[in-house]
Amino acid sequence: MSDVSTDQVPEPGQFVRYLGLELTEVSGDQVVGTWQAGAPLHQPYGIVHGGAHCSVVETLASYGAAVWFGDRGQVVGVSNTTDFYRAVREGTLTSRATPVHRGRSQQVWIVETHDAEDRLVARGQVRLQNLPADTM
């Protein structure tokens, strides 16, 4: 994580490491990550499984929302809708999360994934609930 203060962002868990997702920028305004399309993430027809795309969408949105909410508490995803535009078998993918809404109780983030030729592969939206520390 190059543009990230490690005290702001928790270490990725095993699942995120399995996806091969490398966070290159994390802030409350944008999260960027790269990952590799390949056989470990394929569904039976030899393309990246939609669940892998959804997982990347959820991960980037959650990191951004958590950094923005900061010490005020925690955030949890309550909705993830991801659309798929282009099948991918191999190569580097870059996903970018940006906020659409950051309110008192909820946030909405959009995540777009592009291939190495900058073609849109998938686009997801995640709605997150802000859980203030004094209510947990």
mmCIF file with all atom_site columns, N, CA and C in Angstrom, residues 92-123:
data_model
loop_
_atom_site.group_PDB
_atom_site.id
_atom_site.type_symbol
_atom_site.label_atom_id
_atom_site.label_alt_id
_atom_site.label_comp_id
_atom_site.label_asym_id
_atom_site.label_entity_id
_atom_site.label_seq_id
_atom_site.pdbx_PDB_ins_code
_atom_site.Cartn_x
_atom_site.Cartn_y
_atom_site.Cartn_z
_atom_site.occupancy
_atom_site.B_iso_or_equiv
_atom_site.pdbx_formal_charge
_atom_site.auth_seq_id
_atom_site.auth_comp_id
_atom_site.auth_asym_id
_atom_site.auth_atom_id
_atom_site.pdbx_PDB_model_num
ATOM 1  N N  . THR A 1 92  ? -3.924  -7.771 -15.940 1.00 0.00 ? 92  THR A N  1
ATOM 2  C CA . THR A 1 92  ? -4.029  -6.877 -14.794 1.00 0.00 ? 92  THR A CA 1
ATOM 3  C C  . THR A 1 92  ? -5.326  -6.088 -14.866 1.00 0.00 ? 92  THR A C  1
ATOM 4  N N  . LEU A 1 93  ? -6.018  -6.034 -13.730 1.00 0.00 ? 93  LEU A N  1
ATOM 5  C CA . LEU A 1 93  ? -7.234  -5.247 -13.593 1.00 0.00 ? 93  LEU A CA 1
ATOM 6  C C  . LEU A 1 93  ? -6.976  -4.152 -12.565 1.00 0.00 ? 93  LEU A C  1
ATOM 7  N N  . THR A 1 94  ? -7.536  -2.984 -12.813 1.00 0.00 ? 94  THR A N  1
ATOM 8  C CA . THR A 1 94  ? -7.425  -1.871 -11.872 1.00 0.00 ? 94  THR A CA 1
ATOM 9  C C  . THR A 1 94  ? -8.830  -1.449 -11.474 1.00 0.00 ? 94  THR A C  1
ATOM 10 N N  . SER A 1 95  ? -9.062  -1.406 -10.178 1.00 0.00 ? 95  SER A N  1
ATOM 11 C CA . SER A 1 95  ? -10.368 -1.023 -9.647  1.00 0.00 ? 95  SER A CA 1
ATOM 12 C C  . SER A 1 95  ? -10.221 0.255  -8.837  1.00 0.00 ? 95  SER A C  1
ATOM 13 N N  . ARG A 1 96  ? -11.194 1.170  -9.027  1.00 0.00 ? 96  ARG A N  1
ATOM 14 C CA . ARG A 1 96  ? -11.160 2.467  -8.363  1.00 0.00 ? 96  ARG A CA 1
ATOM 15 C C  . ARG A 1 96  ? -12.507 2.726  -7.695  1.00 0.00 ? 96  ARG A C  1
ATOM 16 N N  . ALA A 1 97  ? -12.463 3.031  -6.401  1.00 0.00 ? 97  ALA A N  1
ATOM 17 C CA . ALA A 1 97  ? -13.677 3.333  -5.633  1.00 0.00 ? 97  ALA A CA 1
ATOM 18 C C  . ALA A 1 97  ? -13.736 4.820  -5.335  1.00 0.00 ? 97  ALA A C  1
ATOM 19 N N  . THR A 1 98  ? -14.924 5.405  -5.529  1.00 0.00 ? 98  THR A N  1
ATOM 20 C CA . THR A 1 98  ? -15.146 6.807  -5.194  1.00 0.00 ? 98  THR A CA 1
ATOM 21 C C  . THR A 1 98  ? -16.502 6.946  -4.511  1.00 0.00 ? 98  THR A C  1
ATOM 22 N N  . PRO A 1 99  ? -16.617 7.879  -3.579  1.00 0.00 ? 99  PRO A N  1
ATOM 23 C CA . PRO A 1 99  ? -17.880 8.043  -2.870  1.00 0.00 ? 99  PRO A CA 1
ATOM 24 C C  . PRO A 1 99  ? -18.916 8.779  -3.718  1.00 0.00 ? 99  PRO A C  1
ATOM 25 N N  . VAL A 1 100 ? -20.169 8.368  -3.549  1.00 0.00 ? 100 VAL A N  1
ATOM 26 C CA . VAL A 1 100 ? -21.300 9.062  -4.148  1.00 0.00 ? 100 VAL A CA 1
ATOM 27 C C  . VAL A 1 100 ? -22.017 9.852  -3.063  1.00 0.00 ? 100 VAL A C  1
ATOM 28 N N  . HIS A 1 101 ? -22.087 9.247  -1.875  1.00 0.00 ? 101 HIS A N  1
ATOM 29 C CA . HIS A 1 101 ? -22.774 9.877  -0.737  1.00 0.00 ? 101 HIS A CA 1
ATOM 30 C C  . HIS A 1 101 ? -22.068 9.455  0.543   1.00 0.00 ? 101 HIS A C  1
ATOM 31 N N  . ARG A 1 102 ? -21.793 10.419 1.411   1.00 0.00 ? 102 ARG A N  1
ATOM 32 C CA . ARG A 1 102 ? -21.218 10.138 2.723   1.00 0.00 ? 102 ARG A CA 1
ATOM 33 C C  . ARG A 1 102 ? -22.028 10.925 3.738   1.00 0.00 ? 102 ARG A C  1
ATOM 34 N N  . GLY A 1 103 ? -22.948 10.233 4.395   1.00 0.00 ? 103 GLY A N  1
ATOM 35 C CA . GLY A 1 103 ? -23.835 10.903 5.324   1.00 0.00 ? 103 GLY A CA 1
ATOM 36 C C  . GLY A 1 103 ? -23.619 10.480 6.756   1.00 0.00 ? 103 GLY A C  1
ATOM 37 N N  . ARG A 1 104 ? -24.513 10.948 7.602   1.00 0.00 ? 104 ARG A N  1
ATOM 38 C CA . ARG A 1 104 ? -24.434 10.653 9.032   1.00 0.00 ? 104 ARG A CA 1
ATOM 39 C C  . ARG A 1 104 ? -24.573 9.160  9.295   1.00 0.00 ? 104 ARG A C  1
ATOM 40 N N  . SER A 1 105 ? -25.507 8.492  8.611   1.00 0.00 ? 105 SER A N  1
ATOM 41 C CA . SER A 1 105 ? -25.774 7.088  8.924   1.00 0.00 ? 105 SER A CA 1
ATOM 42 C C  . SER A 1 105 ? -25.375 6.115  7.817   1.00 0.00 ? 105 SER A C  1
ATOM 43 N N  . GLN A 1 106 ? -25.224 6.595  6.587   1.00 0.00 ? 106 GLN A N  1
ATOM 44 C CA . GLN A 1 106 ? -24.880 5.690  5.497   1.00 0.00 ? 106 GLN A CA 1
ATOM 45 C C  . GLN A 1 106 ? -23.920 6.346  4.514   1.00 0.00 ? 106 GLN A C  1
ATOM 46 N N  . GLN A 1 107 ? -23.271 5.467  3.739   1.00 0.00 ? 107 GLN A N  1
ATOM 47 C CA . GLN A 1 107 ? -22.414 5.902  2.648   1.00 0.00 ? 107 GLN A CA 1
ATOM 48 C C  . GLN A 1 107 ? -22.742 5.052  1.421   1.00 0.00 ? 107 GLN A C  1
ATOM 49 N N  . VAL A 1 108 ? -22.513 5.625  0.235   1.00 0.00 ? 108 VAL A N  1
ATOM 50 C CA . VAL A 1 108 ? -22.629 4.874  -1.012  1.00 0.00 ? 108 VAL A CA 1
ATOM 51 C C  . VAL A 1 108 ? -21.357 5.136  -1.810  1.00 0.00 ? 108 VAL A C  1
ATOM 52 N N  . TRP A 1 109 ? -20.757 4.045  -2.275  1.00 0.00 ? 109 TRP A N  1
ATOM 53 C CA . TRP A 1 109 ? -19.531 4.126  -3.059  1.00 0.00 ? 109 TRP A CA 1
ATOM 54 C C  . TRP A 1 109 ? -19.725 3.397  -4.384  1.00 0.00 ? 109 TRP A C  1
ATOM 55 N N  . ILE A 1 110 ? -19.111 3.928  -5.441  1.00 0.00 ? 110 ILE A N  1
ATOM 56 C CA . ILE A 1 110 ? -19.084 3.304  -6.765  1.00 0.00 ? 110 ILE A CA 1
ATOM 57 C C  . ILE A 1 110 ? -17.669 2.776  -6.993  1.00 0.00 ? 110 ILE A C  1
ATOM 58 N N  . VAL A 1 111 ? -17.581 1.573  -7.557  1.00 0.00 ? 111 VAL A N  1
ATOM 59 C CA . VAL A 1 111 ? -16.285 0.983  -7.875  1.00 0.00 ? 111 VAL A CA 1
ATOM 60 C C  . VAL A 1 111 ? -16.311 0.550  -9.336  1.00 0.00 ? 111 VAL A C  1
ATOM 61 N N  . GLU A 1 112 ? -15.350 1.045  -10.111 1.00 0.00 ? 112 GLU A N  1
ATOM 62 C CA . GLU A 1 112 ? -15.234 0.646  -11.507 1.00 0.00 ? 112 GLU A CA 1
ATOM 63 C C  . GLU A 1 112 ? -13.928 -0.103 -11.704 1.00 0.00 ? 112 GLU A C  1
ATOM 64 N N  . THR A 1 113 ? -14.007 -1.191 -12.458 1.00 0.00 ? 113 THR A N  1
ATOM 65 C CA . THR A 1 113 ? -12.836 -2.012 -12.775 1.00 0.00 ? 113 THR A CA 1
ATOM 66 C C  . THR A 1 113 ? -12.561 -1.927 -14.266 1.00 0.00 ? 113 THR A C  1
ATOM 67 N N  . HIS A 1 114 ? -11.307 -1.624 -14.605 1.00 0.00 ? 114 HIS A N  1
ATOM 68 C CA . HIS A 1 114 ? -10.875 -1.531 -16.002 1.00 0.00 ? 114 HIS A CA 1
ATOM 69 C C  . HIS A 1 114 ? -9.761  -2.540 -16.270 1.00 0.00 ? 114 HIS A C  1
ATOM 70 N N  . ASP A 1 115 ? -9.678  -2.995 -17.514 1.00 0.00 ? 115 ASP A N  1
ATOM 71 C CA . ASP A 1 115 ? -8.601  -3.902 -17.896 1.00 0.00 ? 115 ASP A CA 1
ATOM 72 C C  . ASP A 1 115 ? -7.363  -3.099 -18.283 1.00 0.00 ? 115 ASP A C  1
ATOM 73 N N  . ALA A 1 116 ? -6.311  -3.795 -18.734 1.00 0.00 ? 116 ALA A N  1
ATOM 74 C CA . ALA A 1 116 ? -5.042  -3.140 -19.067 1.00 0.00 ? 116 ALA A CA 1
ATOM 75 C C  . ALA A 1 116 ? -5.180  -2.173 -20.238 1.00 0.00 ? 116 ALA A C  1
ATOM 76 N N  . GLU A 1 117 ? -6.248  -2.332 -21.042 1.00 0.00 ? 117 GLU A N  1
ATOM 77 C CA . GLU A 1 117 ? -6.489  -1.425 -22.166 1.00 0.00 ? 117 GLU A CA 1
ATOM 78 C C  . GLU A 1 117 ? -7.484  -0.324 -21.790 1.00 0.00 ? 117 GLU A C  1
ATOM 79 N N  . ASP A 1 118 ? -7.739  -0.181 -20.492 1.00 0.00 ? 118 ASP A N  1
ATOM 80 C CA . ASP A 1 118 ? -8.625  0.842  -19.917 1.00 0.00 ? 118 ASP A CA 1
ATOM 81 C C  . ASP A 1 118 ? -10.085 0.685  -20.352 1.00 0.00 ? 118 ASP A C  1
ATOM 82 N N  . ARG A 1 119 ? -10.478 -0.554 -20.667 1.00 0.00 ? 119 ARG A N  1
ATOM 83 C CA . ARG A 1 119 ? -11.879 -0.826 -20.992 1.00 0.00 ? 119 ARG A CA 1
ATOM 84 C C  . ARG A 1 119 ? -12.620 -1.191 -19.711 1.00 0.00 ? 119 ARG A C  1
ATOM 85 N N  . LEU A 1 120 ? -13.842 -0.672 -19.571 1.00 0.00 ? 120 LEU A N  1
ATOM 86 C CA . LEU A 1 120 ? -14.653 -0.963 -18.399 1.00 0.00 ? 120 LEU A CA 1
ATOM 87 C C  . LEU A 1 120 ? -15.044 -2.433 -18.403 1.00 0.00 ? 120 LEU A C  1
ATOM 88 N N  . VAL A 1 121 ? -14.719 -3.124 -17.310 1.00 0.00 ? 121 VAL A N  1
ATOM 89 C CA . VAL A 1 121 ? -14.996 -4.545 -17.162 1.00 0.00 ? 121 VAL A CA 1
ATOM 90 C C  . VAL A 1 121 ? -16.208 -4.766 -16.264 1.00 0.00 ? 121 VAL A C  1
ATOM 91 N N  . ALA A 1 122 ? -16.258 -4.047 -15.148 1.00 0.00 ? 122 ALA A N  1
ATOM 92 C CA . ALA A 1 122 ? -17.352 -4.195 -14.186 1.00 0.00 ? 122 ALA A CA 1
ATOM 93 C C  . ALA A 1 122 ? -17.524 -2.883 -13.430 1.00 0.00 ? 122 ALA A C  1
ATOM 94 N N  . ARG A 1 123 ? -18.752 -2.700 -12.922 1.00 0.00 ? 123 ARG A N  1
ATOM 95 C CA . ARG A 1 123 ? -19.045 -1.503 -12.130 1.00 0.00 ? 123 ARG A CA 1
ATOM 96 C C  . ARG A 1 123 ? -19.993 -1.903 -11.013 1.00 0.00 ? 123 ARG A C  1
#
